[in-house]
PDB file of N, CA and C in Angstrom:
ATOM      1  N   MET K  43       9.781 -21.359 -13.112  1.00 70.00           N
ATOM      2  CA  MET K  43      10.122 -22.479 -12.250  1.00 70.00           C
ATOM      3  C   MET K  43      10.499 -23.660 -13.152  1.00 70.00           C
ATOM      4  N   SER K  44      11.655 -24.220 -12.894  1.00 90.00           N
ATOM      5  CA  SER K  44      12.090 -25.346 -13.716  1.00 90.00           C
ATOM      6  C   SER K  44      11.360 -26.623 -13.309  1.00 90.00           C
ATOM      7  N   GLY K  45      11.468 -27.630 -14.138  1.00 92.00           N
ATOM      8  CA  GLY K  45      10.794 -28.898 -13.865  1.00 92.00           C
ATOM      9  C   GLY K  45      11.282 -29.547 -12.581  1.00 92.00           C
ATOM     10  N   MET K  46      12.589 -29.478 -12.343  1.00 95.00           N
ATOM     11  CA  MET K  46      13.158 -30.101 -11.143  1.00 95.00           C
ATOM     12  C   MET K  46      12.687 -29.370  -9.892  1.00 95.00           C
ATOM     13  N   THR K  47      12.638 -28.054  -9.934  1.00 96.00           N
ATOM     14  CA  THR K  47      12.159 -27.273  -8.794  1.00 96.00           C
ATOM     15  C   THR K  47      10.696 -27.578  -8.515  1.00 96.00           C
ATOM     16  N   ALA K  48       9.908 -27.689  -9.566  1.00 95.00           N
ATOM     17  CA  ALA K  48       8.489 -28.002  -9.396  1.00 95.00           C
ATOM     18  C   ALA K  48       8.313 -29.376  -8.755  1.00 95.00           C
ATOM     19  N   MET K  49       9.139 -30.338  -9.168  1.00 96.00           N
ATOM     20  CA  MET K  49       9.051 -31.677  -8.599  1.00 96.00           C
ATOM     21  C   MET K  49       9.426 -31.677  -7.114  1.00 96.00           C
ATOM     22  N   ILE K  50      10.466 -30.955  -6.766  1.00 97.00           N
ATOM     23  CA  ILE K  50      10.908 -30.889  -5.372  1.00 97.00           C
ATOM     24  C   ILE K  50       9.857 -30.199  -4.510  1.00 97.00           C
ATOM     25  N   VAL K  51       9.320 -29.082  -4.982  1.00 97.00           N
ATOM     26  CA  VAL K  51       8.295 -28.350  -4.231  1.00 97.00           C
ATOM     27  C   VAL K  51       7.048 -29.207  -4.067  1.00 97.00           C
ATOM     28  N   SER K  52       6.662 -29.906  -5.110  1.00 97.00           N
ATOM     29  CA  SER K  52       5.487 -30.773  -5.054  1.00 97.00           C
ATOM     30  C   SER K  52       5.686 -31.905  -4.049  1.00 97.00           C
ATOM     31  N   THR K  53       6.849 -32.521  -4.070  1.00 98.00           N
ATOM     32  CA  THR K  53       7.145 -33.613  -3.138  1.00 98.00           C
ATOM     33  C   THR K  53       7.157 -33.118  -1.700  1.00 98.00           C
ATOM     34  N   LEU K  54       7.813 -31.997  -1.463  1.00 98.00           N
ATOM     35  CA  LEU K  54       7.879 -31.462  -0.105  1.00 98.00           C
ATOM     36  C   LEU K  54       6.508 -31.038   0.413  1.00 98.00           C
ATOM     37  N   SER K  55       5.682 -30.471  -0.454  1.00 98.00           N
ATOM     38  CA  SER K  55       4.344 -30.081  -0.004  1.00 98.00           C
ATOM     39  C   SER K  55       3.498 -31.314   0.291  1.00 98.00           C
ATOM     40  N   GLY K  56       3.670 -32.383  -0.464  1.00 97.00           N
ATOM     41  CA  GLY K  56       2.960 -33.630  -0.182  1.00 97.00           C
ATOM     42  C   GLY K  56       3.377 -34.232   1.145  1.00 97.00           C
ATOM     43  N   VAL K  57       4.670 -34.219   1.415  1.00 98.00           N
ATOM     44  CA  VAL K  57       5.171 -34.736   2.695  1.00 98.00           C
ATOM     45  C   VAL K  57       4.651 -33.884   3.842  1.00 98.00           C
ATOM     46  N   LEU K  58       4.687 -32.574   3.692  1.00 98.00           N
ATOM     47  CA  LEU K  58       4.194 -31.675   4.733  1.00 98.00           C
ATOM     48  C   LEU K  58       2.705 -31.901   4.984  1.00 98.00           C
ATOM     49  N   PHE K  59       1.940 -32.076   3.917  1.00 97.00           N
ATOM     50  CA  PHE K  59       0.509 -32.343   4.058  1.00 97.00           C
ATOM     51  C   PHE K  59       0.278 -33.648   4.815  1.00 97.00           C
ATOM     52  N   GLY K  60       1.016 -34.689   4.476  1.00 94.00           N
ATOM     53  CA  GLY K  60       0.880 -35.976   5.161  1.00 94.00           C
ATOM     54  C   GLY K  60       1.237 -35.889   6.634  1.00 94.00           C
ATOM     55  N   VAL K  61       2.308 -35.176   6.928  1.00 95.00           N
ATOM     56  CA  VAL K  61       2.733 -35.016   8.323  1.00 95.00           C
ATOM     57  C   VAL K  61       1.698 -34.213   9.107  1.00 95.00           C
ATOM     58  N   ALA K  62       1.064 -33.237   8.461  1.00 94.00           N
ATOM     59  CA  ALA K  62       0.043 -32.433   9.141  1.00 94.00           C
ATOM     60  C   ALA K  62      -1.249 -33.219   9.330  1.00 94.00           C
ATOM     61  N   MET K  63      -1.612 -34.055   8.373  1.00 93.00           N
ATOM     62  CA  MET K  63      -2.884 -34.779   8.438  1.00 93.00           C
ATOM     63  C   MET K  63      -2.835 -35.983   9.372  1.00 93.00           C
ATOM     64  N   ALA K  64      -1.671 -36.565   9.591  1.00 89.00           N
ATOM     65  CA  ALA K  64      -1.580 -37.747  10.450  1.00 89.00           C
ATOM     66  C   ALA K  64      -2.068 -37.464  11.871  1.00 89.00           C
ATOM     67  N   PRO K  65      -1.576 -36.425  12.556  1.00 91.00           N
ATOM     68  CA  PRO K  65      -2.102 -36.158  13.898  1.00 91.00           C
ATOM     69  C   PRO K  65      -3.564 -35.723  13.875  1.00 91.00           C
ATOM     70  N   TYR K  66      -3.958 -35.011  12.814  1.00 90.00           N
ATOM     71  CA  TYR K  66      -5.357 -34.590  12.697  1.00 90.00           C
ATOM     72  C   TYR K  66      -6.264 -35.813  12.626  1.00 90.00           C
ATOM     73  N   TYR K  67      -5.911 -36.786  11.790  1.00 84.00           N
ATOM     74  CA  TYR K  67      -6.718 -38.006  11.686  1.00 84.00           C
ATOM     75  C   TYR K  67      -6.710 -38.753  13.022  1.00 84.00           C
ATOM     76  N   HIS K  68      -5.556 -38.819  13.654  1.00 85.00           N
ATOM     77  CA  HIS K  68      -5.449 -39.533  14.927  1.00 85.00           C
ATOM     78  C   HIS K  68      -6.381 -38.924  15.981  1.00 85.00           C
ATOM     79  N   ILE K  69      -6.415 -37.602  16.061  1.00 89.00           N
ATOM     80  CA  ILE K  69      -7.286 -36.923  17.029  1.00 89.00           C
ATOM     81  C   ILE K  69      -8.752 -37.146  16.677  1.00 89.00           C
ATOM     82  N   ARG K  70      -9.106 -36.974  15.401  1.00 86.00           N
ATOM     83  CA  ARG K  70     -10.501 -37.159  14.971  1.00 86.00           C
ATOM     84  C   ARG K  70     -10.933 -38.616  15.099  1.00 86.00           C
ATOM     85  N   ALA K  71     -10.028 -39.550  14.850  1.00 82.00           N
ATOM     86  CA  ALA K  71     -10.373 -40.966  14.958  1.00 82.00           C
ATOM     87  C   ALA K  71     -10.768 -41.300  16.390  1.00 82.00           C
ATOM     88  N   ARG K  72     -10.046 -40.753  17.321  1.00 85.00           N
ATOM     89  CA  ARG K  72     -10.371 -41.000  18.721  1.00 85.00           C
ATOM     90  C   ARG K  72     -11.690 -40.325  19.097  1.00 85.00           C
ATOM     91  N   GLN K  73     -11.913 -39.129  18.588  1.00 89.00           N
ATOM     92  CA  GLN K  73     -13.108 -38.360  18.926  1.00 89.00           C
ATOM     93  C   GLN K  73     -14.368 -38.999  18.341  1.00 89.00           C
ATOM     94  N   TYR K  74     -14.284 -39.500  17.106  1.00 88.00           N
ATOM     95  CA  TYR K  74     -15.469 -40.028  16.423  1.00 88.00           C
ATOM     96  C   TYR K  74     -15.482 -41.553  16.304  1.00 88.00           C
ATOM     97  N   ASN K  75     -14.574 -42.227  17.006  1.00 87.00           N
ATOM     98  CA  ASN K  75     -14.467 -43.690  16.969  1.00 87.00           C
ATOM     99  C   ASN K  75     -14.305 -44.223  15.543  1.00 87.00           C
ATOM    100  N   LEU K  76     -13.426 -43.590  14.766  1.00 82.00           N
ATOM    101  CA  LEU K  76     -13.156 -44.047  13.408  1.00 82.00           C
ATOM    102  C   LEU K  76     -12.231 -45.259  13.455  1.00 82.00           C
ATOM    103  N   PRO K  77     -12.270 -46.128  12.433  1.00 82.00           N
ATOM    104  CA  PRO K  77     -11.395 -47.303  12.422  1.00 82.00           C
ATOM    105  C   PRO K  77      -9.935 -46.909  12.195  1.00 82.00           C
ATOM    106  N   SER K  78      -9.035 -47.790  12.588  1.00 80.00           N
ATOM    107  CA  SER K  78      -7.613 -47.530  12.378  1.00 80.00           C
ATOM    108  C   SER K  78      -7.267 -47.733  10.910  1.00 80.00           C
ATOM    109  N   TRP K  79      -6.079 -47.261  10.501  1.00 76.00           N
ATOM    110  CA  TRP K  79      -5.663 -47.407   9.106  1.00 76.00           C
ATOM    111  C   TRP K  79      -5.567 -48.870   8.722  1.00 76.00           C
ATOM    112  N   ALA K  80      -5.122 -49.734   9.636  1.00 82.00           N
ATOM    113  CA  ALA K  80      -4.994 -51.158   9.326  1.00 82.00           C
ATOM    114  C   ALA K  80      -6.357 -51.764   9.003  1.00 82.00           C
ATOM    115  N   GLU K  81      -7.381 -51.370   9.733  1.00 84.00           N
ATOM    116  CA  GLU K  81      -8.724 -51.885   9.469  1.00 84.00           C
ATOM    117  C   GLU K  81      -9.261 -51.355   8.143  1.00 84.00           C
ATOM    118  N   ILE K  82      -8.936 -50.116   7.807  1.00 81.00           N
ATOM    119  CA  ILE K  82      -9.387 -49.541   6.536  1.00 81.00           C
ATOM    120  C   ILE K  82      -8.723 -50.276   5.374  1.00 81.00           C
ATOM    121  N   LYS K  83      -7.409 -50.508   5.476  1.00 80.00           N
ATOM    122  CA  LYS K  83      -6.689 -51.189   4.405  1.00 80.00           C
ATOM    123  C   LYS K  83      -7.158 -52.629   4.254  1.00 80.00           C
ATOM    124  N   ALA K  84      -7.499 -53.295   5.358  1.00 83.00           N
ATOM    125  CA  ALA K  84      -7.940 -54.689   5.298  1.00 83.00           C
ATOM    126  C   ALA K  84      -9.297 -54.813   4.620  1.00 83.00           C
ATOM    127  N   SER K  85     -10.121 -53.793   4.715  1.00 80.00           N
ATOM    128  CA  SER K  85     -11.465 -53.870   4.144  1.00 80.00           C
ATOM    129  C   SER K  85     -11.496 -53.550   2.652  1.00 80.00           C
ATOM    130  N   VAL K  86     -10.391 -53.029   2.116  1.00 76.00           N
ATOM    131  CA  VAL K  86     -10.380 -52.644   0.688  1.00 76.00           C
ATOM    132  C   VAL K  86     -10.041 -53.822  -0.185  1.00 76.00           C
TER     133      VAL K  86
END
């Protein structure tokens, strides 16, 4: 696997992971009354 292919695969897998985790967090946040992302970022 060349360096460019590895970079593209890594980027695409990161994007796919983010897209998959966003609805998961949204569902769990509602279920467990977790704070929104804006509140998390404001507290850091």
